[in-house]
PDB file of C-alpha atoms and ligand atoms in Angstrom:
ATOM      1  CA  MET A   1     -60.558 -12.241 -48.892  1.00 52.00           C
ATOM      2  CA  ASN A   2     -58.883 -14.694 -46.555  1.00 69.00           C
ATOM      3  CA  PHE A   3     -60.332 -16.859 -43.817  1.00 76.00           C
ATOM      4  CA  LEU A   4     -59.122 -14.554 -41.004  1.00 73.00           C
ATOM      5  CA  ASN A   5     -60.918 -11.599 -42.553  1.00 69.00           C
ATOM      6  CA  LYS A   6     -64.131 -13.613 -42.649  1.00 73.00           C
ATOM      7  CA  ILE A   7     -63.733 -14.516 -38.956  1.00 74.00           C
ATOM      8  CA  PHE A   8     -62.960 -10.889 -38.091  1.00 70.00           C
ATOM      9  CA  ASN A   9     -66.075  -9.790 -39.932  1.00 69.00           C
ATOM     10  CA  PHE A  10     -68.142 -12.352 -38.027  1.00 71.00           C
ATOM     11  CA  ILE A  11     -66.884 -11.127 -34.639  1.00 75.00           C
ATOM     12  CA  PHE A  12     -66.938  -7.409 -35.455  1.00 75.00           C
ATOM     13  CA  PRO A  13     -69.694  -6.959 -38.027  1.00 80.00           C
ATOM     14  CA  GLU A  14     -69.965  -3.662 -39.882  1.00 90.00           C
ATOM     15  CA  PHE A  15     -73.236  -2.147 -40.965  1.00 94.00           C
ATOM     16  CA  CYS A  16     -74.402  -0.583 -44.199  1.00 96.00           C
ATOM     17  CA  LYS A  17     -74.139   3.195 -43.894  1.00 94.00           C
ATOM     18  CA  LEU A  18     -77.478   3.600 -45.660  1.00 95.00           C
ATOM     19  CA  CYS A  19     -79.788   0.775 -44.522  1.00 96.00           C
ATOM     20  CA  GLN A  20     -77.879  -0.481 -41.436  1.00 95.00           C
ATOM     21  CA  ARG A  21     -77.965  -4.097 -42.643  1.00 94.00           C
ATOM     22  CA  PRO A  22     -74.877  -6.092 -41.517  1.00 93.00           C
ATOM     23  CA  LEU A  23     -72.298  -6.097 -44.313  1.00 93.00           C
ATOM     24  CA  SER A  24     -70.813  -9.277 -45.712  1.00 90.00           C
ATOM     25  CA  TYR A  25     -67.016  -9.495 -45.796  1.00 84.00           C
ATOM     26  CA  ASN A  26     -66.824  -8.393 -49.441  1.00 87.00           C
ATOM     27  CA  GLU A  27     -69.059  -5.304 -49.113  1.00 93.00           C
ATOM     28  CA  ILE A  28     -67.418  -1.923 -48.387  1.00 94.00           C
ATOM     29  CA  LEU A  29     -69.258   0.805 -46.409  1.00 95.00           C
ATOM     30  CA  ILE A  30     -72.614  -0.017 -47.997  1.00 96.00           C
ATOM     31  CA  CYS A  31     -74.449  -3.173 -48.960  1.00 97.00           C
ATOM     32  CA  ASN A  32     -74.840  -4.330 -52.553  1.00 96.00           C
ATOM     33  CA  ASN A  33     -78.521  -3.274 -52.527  1.00 97.00           C
ATOM     34  CA  CYS A  34     -77.671   0.306 -51.580  1.00 97.00           C
ATOM     35  CA  PHE A  35     -74.587   0.561 -53.815  1.00 96.00           C
ATOM     36  CA  PRO A  36     -76.543   1.686 -56.945  1.00 95.00           C
ATOM     37  CA  LYS A  37     -78.164   4.477 -54.875  1.00 96.00           C
ATOM     38  CA  LEU A  38     -74.847   6.304 -54.490  1.00 96.00           C
ATOM     39  CA  PRO A  39     -74.514   9.571 -56.489  1.00 96.00           C
ATOM     40  CA  PHE A  40     -72.289   8.130 -59.221  1.00 94.00           C
ATOM     41  CA  LEU A  41     -70.779  10.635 -61.605  1.00 91.00           C
ATOM     42  CA  LYS A  42     -71.832   9.134 -64.910  1.00 84.00           C
ATOM     43  CA  LEU A  43     -70.950  11.581 -67.649  1.00 86.00           C
ATOM     44  CA  TYR A  44     -67.935  13.811 -67.238  1.00 89.00           C
ATOM     45  CA  CYS A  45     -64.979  15.166 -69.185  1.00 91.00           C
ATOM     46  CA  GLN A  46     -62.326  12.444 -69.187  1.00 90.00           C
ATOM     47  CA  LYS A  47     -59.571  15.037 -69.129  1.00 92.00           C
ATOM     48  CA  CYS A  48     -60.612  17.387 -66.312  1.00 93.00           C
ATOM     49  CA  GLY A  49     -63.538  15.685 -64.581  1.00 91.00           C
ATOM     50  CA  THR A  50     -66.134  18.393 -65.274  1.00 90.00           C
ATOM     51  CA  PRO A  51     -69.650  16.891 -65.174  1.00 89.00           C
ATOM     52  CA  LEU A  52     -71.387  17.081 -68.565  1.00 85.00           C
ATOM     53  CA  PRO A  53     -75.100  17.374 -69.358  1.00 79.00           C
ATOM     54  CA  ASP A  54     -76.843  14.004 -69.413  1.00 73.00           C
ATOM     55  CA  HIS A  55     -78.309  14.502 -72.909  1.00 73.00           C
ATOM     56  CA  LEU A  56     -74.804  14.157 -74.403  1.00 72.00           C
ATOM     57  CA  LYS A  57     -74.939  10.514 -73.410  1.00 68.00           C
ATOM     58  CA  ASN A  58     -77.178   9.902 -76.398  1.00 68.00           C
ATOM     59  CA  LEU A  59     -74.697  11.472 -78.798  1.00 66.00           C
ATOM     60  CA  LEU A  60     -71.397  10.040 -77.638  1.00 59.00           C
ATOM     61  CA  SER A  61     -69.988   7.286 -75.543  1.00 58.00           C
ATOM     62  CA  TYR A  62     -68.643   8.966 -72.387  1.00 53.00           C
ATOM     63  CA  LYS A  63     -65.270   7.419 -73.146  1.00 59.00           C
ATOM     64  CA  GLU A  64     -64.987   9.705 -76.149  1.00 67.00           C
ATOM     65  CA  ILE A  65     -65.420  12.995 -74.283  1.00 76.00           C
ATOM     66  CA  ASN A  66     -61.795  13.861 -73.721  1.00 78.00           C
ATOM     67  CA  TYR A  67     -62.096  17.599 -73.327  1.00 81.00           C
ATOM     68  CA  CYS A  68     -64.715  20.219 -72.562  1.00 87.00           C
ATOM     69  CA  SER A  69     -65.106  23.997 -72.642  1.00 86.00           C
ATOM     70  CA  TYR A  70     -63.325  24.263 -69.238  1.00 88.00           C
ATOM     71  CA  CYS A  71     -60.282  22.400 -70.633  1.00 87.00           C
ATOM     72  CA  GLN A  72     -60.139  24.855 -73.502  1.00 86.00           C
ATOM     73  CA  THR A  73     -59.746  27.809 -71.135  1.00 87.00           C
ATOM     74  CA  GLN A  74     -57.491  26.117 -68.596  1.00 88.00           C
ATOM     75  CA  LYS A  75     -54.261  24.210 -69.209  1.00 90.00           C
ATOM     76  CA  PHE A  76     -54.221  20.981 -67.220  1.00 95.00           C
ATOM     77  CA  TYR A  77     -50.979  19.135 -66.555  1.00 97.00           C
ATOM     78  CA  PHE A  78     -52.670  15.847 -65.700  1.00 97.00           C
ATOM     79  CA  ASN A  79     -53.742  13.545 -68.515  1.00 96.00           C
ATOM     80  CA  LYS A  80     -56.983  12.047 -67.242  1.00 95.00           C
ATOM     81  CA  THR A  81     -59.418  12.331 -64.351  1.00 96.00           C
ATOM     82  CA  PHE A  82     -61.295   9.564 -62.539  1.00 96.00           C
ATOM     83  CA  SER A  83     -63.908  10.770 -60.039  1.00 96.00           C
ATOM     84  CA  ALA A  84     -66.407   8.327 -58.617  1.00 96.00           C
ATOM     85  CA  PHE A  85     -69.218  10.507 -57.245  1.00 96.00           C
ATOM     86  CA  TYR A  86     -70.860  13.887 -57.227  1.00 96.00           C
ATOM     87  CA  TYR A  87     -70.106  15.691 -53.976  1.00 96.00           C
ATOM     88  CA  LYS A  88     -73.575  14.852 -52.650  1.00 96.00           C
ATOM     89  CA  LYS A  89     -74.975  12.934 -49.698  1.00 95.00           C
ATOM     90  CA  PRO A  90     -74.099  10.393 -48.412  1.00 96.00           C
ATOM     91  CA  VAL A  91     -70.632  10.714 -49.987  1.00 97.00           C
ATOM     92  CA  SER A  92     -70.209  14.367 -48.910  1.00 96.00           C
ATOM     93  CA  ASP A  93     -71.107  13.377 -45.311  1.00 95.00           C
ATOM     94  CA  TRP A  94     -68.478  10.619 -45.393  1.00 95.00           C
ATOM     95  CA  ILE A  95     -65.810  13.048 -46.570  1.00 95.00           C
ATOM     96  CA  ILE A  96     -66.743  15.533 -43.818  1.00 93.00           C
ATOM     97  CA  SER A  97     -66.604  12.727 -41.189  1.00 92.00           C
ATOM     98  CA  LEU A  98     -63.227  11.692 -42.529  1.00 92.00           C
ATOM     99  CA  LYS A  99     -61.736  15.195 -42.464  1.00 88.00           C
ATOM    100  CA  PHE A 100     -63.302  16.673 -39.354  1.00 86.00           C
ATOM    101  CA  GLY A 101     -64.488  13.630 -37.385  1.00 82.00           C
ATOM    102  CA  LYS A 102     -61.057  12.019 -37.725  1.00 80.00           C
ATOM    103  CA  ASP A 103     -62.602   8.713 -38.806  1.00 84.00           C
ATOM    104  CA  PHE A 104     -59.365   7.182 -40.105  1.00 86.00           C
ATOM    105  CA  SER A 105     -60.839   3.815 -41.077  1.00 90.00           C
ATOM    106  CA  LEU A 106     -63.357   5.651 -43.276  1.00 94.00           C
ATOM    107  CA  GLY A 107     -60.474   7.033 -45.376  1.00 94.00           C
ATOM    108  CA  TYR A 108     -59.071   3.563 -45.870  1.00 95.00           C
ATOM    109  CA  LYS A 109     -62.495   2.158 -46.776  1.00 95.00           C
ATOM    110  CA  LEU A 110     -63.201   4.978 -49.226  1.00 97.00           C
ATOM    111  CA  GLY A 111     -59.925   4.061 -50.920  1.00 97.00           C
ATOM    112  CA  LYS A 112     -61.073   0.446 -51.160  1.00 96.00           C
ATOM    113  CA  LEU A 113     -64.435   1.568 -52.506  1.00 96.00           C
ATOM    114  CA  LEU A 114     -62.654   3.677 -55.156  1.00 96.00           C
ATOM    115  CA  LYS A 115     -60.686   0.631 -56.191  1.00 96.00           C
ATOM    116  CA  SER A 116     -63.848  -1.436 -56.573  1.00 94.00           C
ATOM    117  CA  VAL A 117     -65.406   1.307 -58.747  1.00 94.00           C
ATOM    118  CA  PHE A 118     -62.390   1.860 -61.018  1.00 94.00           C
ATOM    119  CA  ILE A 119     -60.626  -1.498 -60.994  1.00 88.00           C
ATOM    120  CA  ASP A 120     -61.043  -2.090 -64.742  1.00 91.00           C
ATOM    121  CA  LYS A 121     -61.026   1.526 -65.863  1.00 92.00           C
ATOM    122  CA  ILE A 122     -57.727   3.058 -64.774  1.00 94.00           C
ATOM    123  CA  PRO A 123     -54.809   2.340 -67.146  1.00 94.00           C
ATOM    124  CA  ALA A 124     -51.581   0.820 -65.773  1.00 96.00           C
ATOM    125  CA  PHE A 125     -49.554   3.133 -63.490  1.00 97.00           C
ATOM    126  CA  ASP A 126     -46.186   2.946 -61.706  1.00 98.00           C
ATOM    127  CA  LEU A 127     -46.712   5.039 -58.578  1.00 97.00           C
ATOM    128  CA  VAL A 128     -49.586   6.078 -56.329  1.00 98.00           C
ATOM    129  CA  ILE A 129     -49.094   9.532 -54.802  1.00 98.00           C
ATOM    130  CA  PRO A 130     -51.508  11.204 -52.371  1.00 98.00           C
ATOM    131  CA  VAL A 131     -51.768  15.005 -52.548  1.00 97.00           C
ATOM    132  CA  PRO A 132     -49.817  16.162 -49.480  1.00 95.00           C
ATOM    133  CA  LEU A 133     -51.005  18.623 -46.842  1.00 89.00           C
ATOM    134  CA  SER A 134     -48.776  21.453 -45.715  1.00 81.00           C
ATOM    135  CA  SER A 135     -46.844  20.637 -42.534  1.00 79.00           C
ATOM    136  CA  GLU A 136     -48.835  23.352 -40.706  1.00 81.00           C
ATOM    137  CA  ARG A 137     -52.179  21.799 -41.701  1.00 82.00           C
ATOM    138  CA  LEU A 138     -50.869  18.311 -40.906  1.00 84.00           C
ATOM    139  CA  LYS A 139     -50.014  19.473 -37.384  1.00 85.00           C
ATOM    140  CA  VAL A 140     -53.535  20.815 -36.840  1.00 84.00           C
ATOM    141  CA  ARG A 141     -55.410  17.911 -38.431  1.00 83.00           C
ATOM    142  CA  GLY A 142     -53.019  15.166 -37.387  1.00 86.00           C
ATOM    143  CA  PHE A 143     -53.390  13.170 -40.604  1.00 90.00           C
ATOM    144  CA  ASN A 144     -53.721  13.556 -44.355  1.00 94.00           C
ATOM    145  CA  GLN A 145     -57.069  12.255 -45.637  1.00 94.00           C
ATOM    146  CA  SER A 146     -55.691  11.723 -49.162  1.00 96.00           C
ATOM    147  CA  PHE A 147     -52.930   9.535 -47.741  1.00 96.00           C
ATOM    148  CA  LEU A 148     -55.537   7.310 -46.024  1.00 96.00           C
ATOM    149  CA  ILE A 149     -57.588   7.051 -49.231  1.00 97.00           C
ATOM    150  CA  ALA A 150     -54.445   6.183 -51.229  1.00 97.00           C
ATOM    151  CA  TRP A 151     -53.529   3.566 -48.593  1.00 96.00           C
ATOM    152  CA  GLY A 152     -56.969   1.926 -48.941  1.00 96.00           C
ATOM    153  CA  PHE A 153     -56.751   2.022 -52.725  1.00 97.00           C
ATOM    154  CA  LEU A 154     -53.253   0.584 -52.881  1.00 95.00           C
ATOM    155  CA  GLY A 155     -53.701  -1.891 -50.008  1.00 94.00           C
ATOM    156  CA  LYS A 156     -50.369  -0.744 -48.562  1.00 94.00           C
ATOM    157  CA  ARG A 157     -48.807   2.450 -47.251  1.00 95.00           C
ATOM    158  CA  PRO A 158     -48.106   4.833 -50.146  1.00 95.00           C
ATOM    159  CA  SER A 159     -44.899   6.845 -50.269  1.00 93.00           C
ATOM    160  CA  GLN A 160     -45.129  10.398 -48.948  1.00 92.00           C
ATOM    161  CA  GLU A 161     -41.646  11.346 -50.115  1.00 94.00           C
ATOM    162  CA  LEU A 162     -42.369  11.884 -53.794  1.00 97.00           C
ATOM    163  CA  LEU A 163     -44.413  15.054 -53.569  1.00 97.00           C
ATOM    164  CA  LYS A 164     -44.105  17.850 -50.986  1.00 95.00           C
ATOM    165  CA  ARG A 165     -45.887  21.088 -50.206  1.00 94.00           C
ATOM    166  CA  ILE A 166     -43.298  23.821 -50.171  1.00 93.00           C
ATOM    167  CA  LYS A 167     -45.600  26.763 -49.558  1.00 89.00           C
ATOM    168  CA  TYR A 168     -48.221  27.498 -46.933  1.00 85.00           C
ATOM    169  CA  THR A 169     -51.616  27.887 -48.596  1.00 87.00           C
ATOM    170  CA  LYS A 170     -55.003  28.942 -47.225  1.00 87.00           C
ATOM    171  CA  PRO A 171     -57.736  26.264 -47.276  1.00 85.00           C
ATOM    172  CA  GLN A 172     -59.146  26.276 -50.826  1.00 87.00           C
ATOM    173  CA  THR A 173     -62.710  25.996 -49.475  1.00 84.00           C
ATOM    174  CA  GLU A 174     -62.501  29.606 -48.220  1.00 85.00           C
ATOM    175  CA  LEU A 175     -61.607  31.019 -51.642  1.00 90.00           C
ATOM    176  CA  SER A 176     -63.258  31.993 -54.928  1.00 89.00           C
ATOM    177  CA  GLN A 177     -62.359  30.248 -58.190  1.00 87.00           C
ATOM    178  CA  LYS A 178     -59.770  32.860 -59.193  1.00 89.00           C
ATOM    179  CA  GLU A 179     -58.210  32.987 -55.714  1.00 92.00           C
ATOM    180  CA  ARG A 180     -57.907  29.196 -55.631  1.00 92.00           C
ATOM    181  CA  TRP A 181     -55.612  29.149 -58.661  1.00 90.00           C
ATOM    182  CA  LYS A 182     -53.437  31.905 -57.207  1.00 92.00           C
ATOM    183  CA  ASN A 183     -53.362  30.371 -53.713  1.00 91.00           C
ATOM    184  CA  VAL A 184     -51.824  27.050 -54.777  1.00 92.00           C
ATOM    185  CA  LYS A 185     -49.481  28.415 -57.438  1.00 93.00           C
ATOM    186  CA  ASN A 186     -46.036  26.760 -57.112  1.00 94.00           C
ATOM    187  CA  ALA A 187     -47.092  25.120 -53.830  1.00 95.00           C
ATOM    188  CA  PHE A 188     -45.563  21.713 -54.658  1.00 97.00           C
ATOM    189  CA  GLU A 189     -42.209  20.138 -55.363  1.00 97.00           C
ATOM    190  CA  ALA A 190     -41.697  16.613 -56.683  1.00 98.00           C
ATOM    191  CA  ASN A 191     -38.856  14.143 -56.196  1.00 97.00           C
ATOM    192  CA  LEU A 192     -36.858  13.210 -59.318  1.00 97.00           C
ATOM    193  CA  LYS A 193     -37.733   9.547 -58.677  1.00 97.00           C
ATOM    194  CA  VAL A 194     -40.978  10.239 -60.560  1.00 97.00           C
ATOM    195  CA  LYS A 195     -39.018  10.644 -63.818  1.00 98.00           C
ATOM    196  CA  ASN A 196     -40.558   8.654 -66.695  1.00 98.00           C
ATOM    197  CA  LYS A 197     -43.173   7.203 -64.341  1.00 98.00           C
ATOM    198  CA  THR A 198     -46.921   7.070 -64.785  1.00 98.00           C
ATOM    199  CA  ILE A 199     -48.500   8.496 -61.655  1.00 98.00           C
ATOM    200  CA  LEU A 200     -51.883   7.977 -60.045  1.00 98.00           C
ATOM    201  CA  LEU A 201     -52.417  11.169 -58.045  1.00 98.00           C
ATOM    202  CA  ILE A 202     -55.054  10.805 -55.308  1.00 98.00           C
ATOM    203  CA  ASP A 203     -57.122  13.419 -53.467  1.00 97.00           C
ATOM    204  CA  ASP A 204     -60.447  13.366 -51.624  1.00 96.00           C
ATOM    205  CA  VAL A 205     -62.376  15.981 -53.623  1.00 96.00           C
ATOM    206  CA  MET A 206     -61.724  17.848 -56.851  1.00 96.00           C
ATOM    207  CA  THR A 207     -63.434  21.215 -57.243  1.00 94.00           C
ATOM    208  CA  THR A 208     -61.756  23.605 -59.707  1.00 92.00           C
ATOM    209  CA  GLY A 209     -58.821  21.219 -60.169  1.00 94.00           C
ATOM    210  CA  ALA A 210     -56.361  23.955 -59.119  1.00 94.00           C
ATOM    211  CA  THR A 211     -54.621  21.931 -56.377  1.00 95.00           C
ATOM    212  CA  LEU A 212     -54.398  18.746 -58.449  1.00 97.00           C
ATOM    213  CA  ASN A 213     -53.143  20.766 -61.398  1.00 97.00           C
ATOM    214  CA  GLU A 214     -50.340  22.441 -59.421  1.00 97.00           C
ATOM    215  CA  ALA A 215     -49.336  19.077 -57.960  1.00 98.00           C
ATOM    216  CA  SER A 216     -49.330  17.655 -61.507  1.00 98.00           C
ATOM    217  CA  LYS A 217     -47.256  20.582 -62.744  1.00 98.00           C
ATOM    218  CA  ALA A 218     -44.571  19.810 -60.138  1.00 98.00           C
ATOM    219  CA  LEU A 219     -44.633  16.108 -61.057  1.00 98.00           C
ATOM    220  CA  LYS A 220     -44.331  16.849 -64.773  1.00 98.00           C
ATOM    221  CA  LYS A 221     -41.499  19.303 -64.055  1.00 98.00           C
ATOM    222  CA  ALA A 222     -39.671  16.459 -62.290  1.00 98.00           C
ATOM    223  CA  GLY A 223     -40.124  14.303 -65.392  1.00 98.00           C
ATOM    224  CA  ALA A 224     -43.320  12.324 -64.743  1.00 98.00           C
ATOM    225  CA  LYS A 225     -44.577  10.754 -67.965  1.00 98.00           C
ATOM    226  CA  GLU A 226     -48.362  10.579 -67.477  1.00 98.00           C
ATOM    227  CA  ILE A 227     -50.572  11.632 -64.584  1.00 98.00           C
ATOM    228  CA  TYR A 228     -54.010  10.229 -63.811  1.00 98.00           C
ATOM    229  CA  VAL A 229     -56.013  12.039 -61.162  1.00 98.00           C
ATOM    230  CA  LEU A 230     -58.253   9.971 -58.903  1.00 98.00           C
ATOM    231  CA  THR A 231     -60.729  11.458 -56.413  1.00 98.00           C
ATOM    232  CA  ILE A 232     -63.682  10.224 -54.396  1.00 98.00           C
ATOM    233  CA  ALA A 233     -65.867  13.130 -55.475  1.00 97.00           C
ATOM    234  CA  LYS A 234     -66.200  16.027 -57.876  1.00 95.00           C
ATOM    235  CA  ASN A 235     -67.618  19.237 -56.455  1.00 93.00           C
ATOM    236  CA  THR A 236     -68.686  22.418 -58.213  1.00 87.00           C
ATOM    237  CA  LEU A 237     -68.355  25.971 -56.893  1.00 80.00           C
ATOM    238  CA  ASN A 238     -71.937  27.019 -57.656  1.00 67.00           C
TER     239      ASN A 238
HETATM  240 ZN1  LIG B   1     -77.731  -1.012 -47.455  1.00 51.97          ZN
HETATM  241 ZN1  LIG B   2     -62.588  19.084 -69.474  1.00 51.97          ZN
END
């Protein structure tokens, strides 16, 4: 953190979103005291991100759980999933403010927070790609929340040319599990520049994994080598 950032922080202090204490220049969204209170996703399937029962922690190191019963019924094109939190307060409130309150800086900061959580855990990658919105949805919303998160994570503007939506889809939140898979089928197309590259594919929330899986399918079809999925939160349908 450079000197100018410290000055900026002194003039325009930010406050912890939980306890309202002024943040120091190296704290993101919440203070270090409140950080452990966030709903961290501790034990989950490393392949698909499905949360696993806590008692398994005693049997295995979470690093070893590379597939679960959901993975056995569903083919996933991505190789690994990294999700920081359960979709619970305050994280769920932040995501709602980002999407519907148009709080752009929140997207950037969530990306930075993701980086601080996963800095040592994500293997090396070549490209960071945010899951794109359809052009219709982009017109209505005015921005893509995944793009802002990816920007914060990467510390620079990520490319939006490598993955496109080629089909209009209904919002996944309005659909059942089965409908979600059908809705996003063949919705994406990837640029051939992803060939032989390891991709970090970023979205705000993963629920069934249908959207991230279709995006991964398009990337793999274009020759991507490995795909790691990264999301702020993991939600469940029930
Ligand atoms: Zn705090
Ligand atoms: Zn799994």
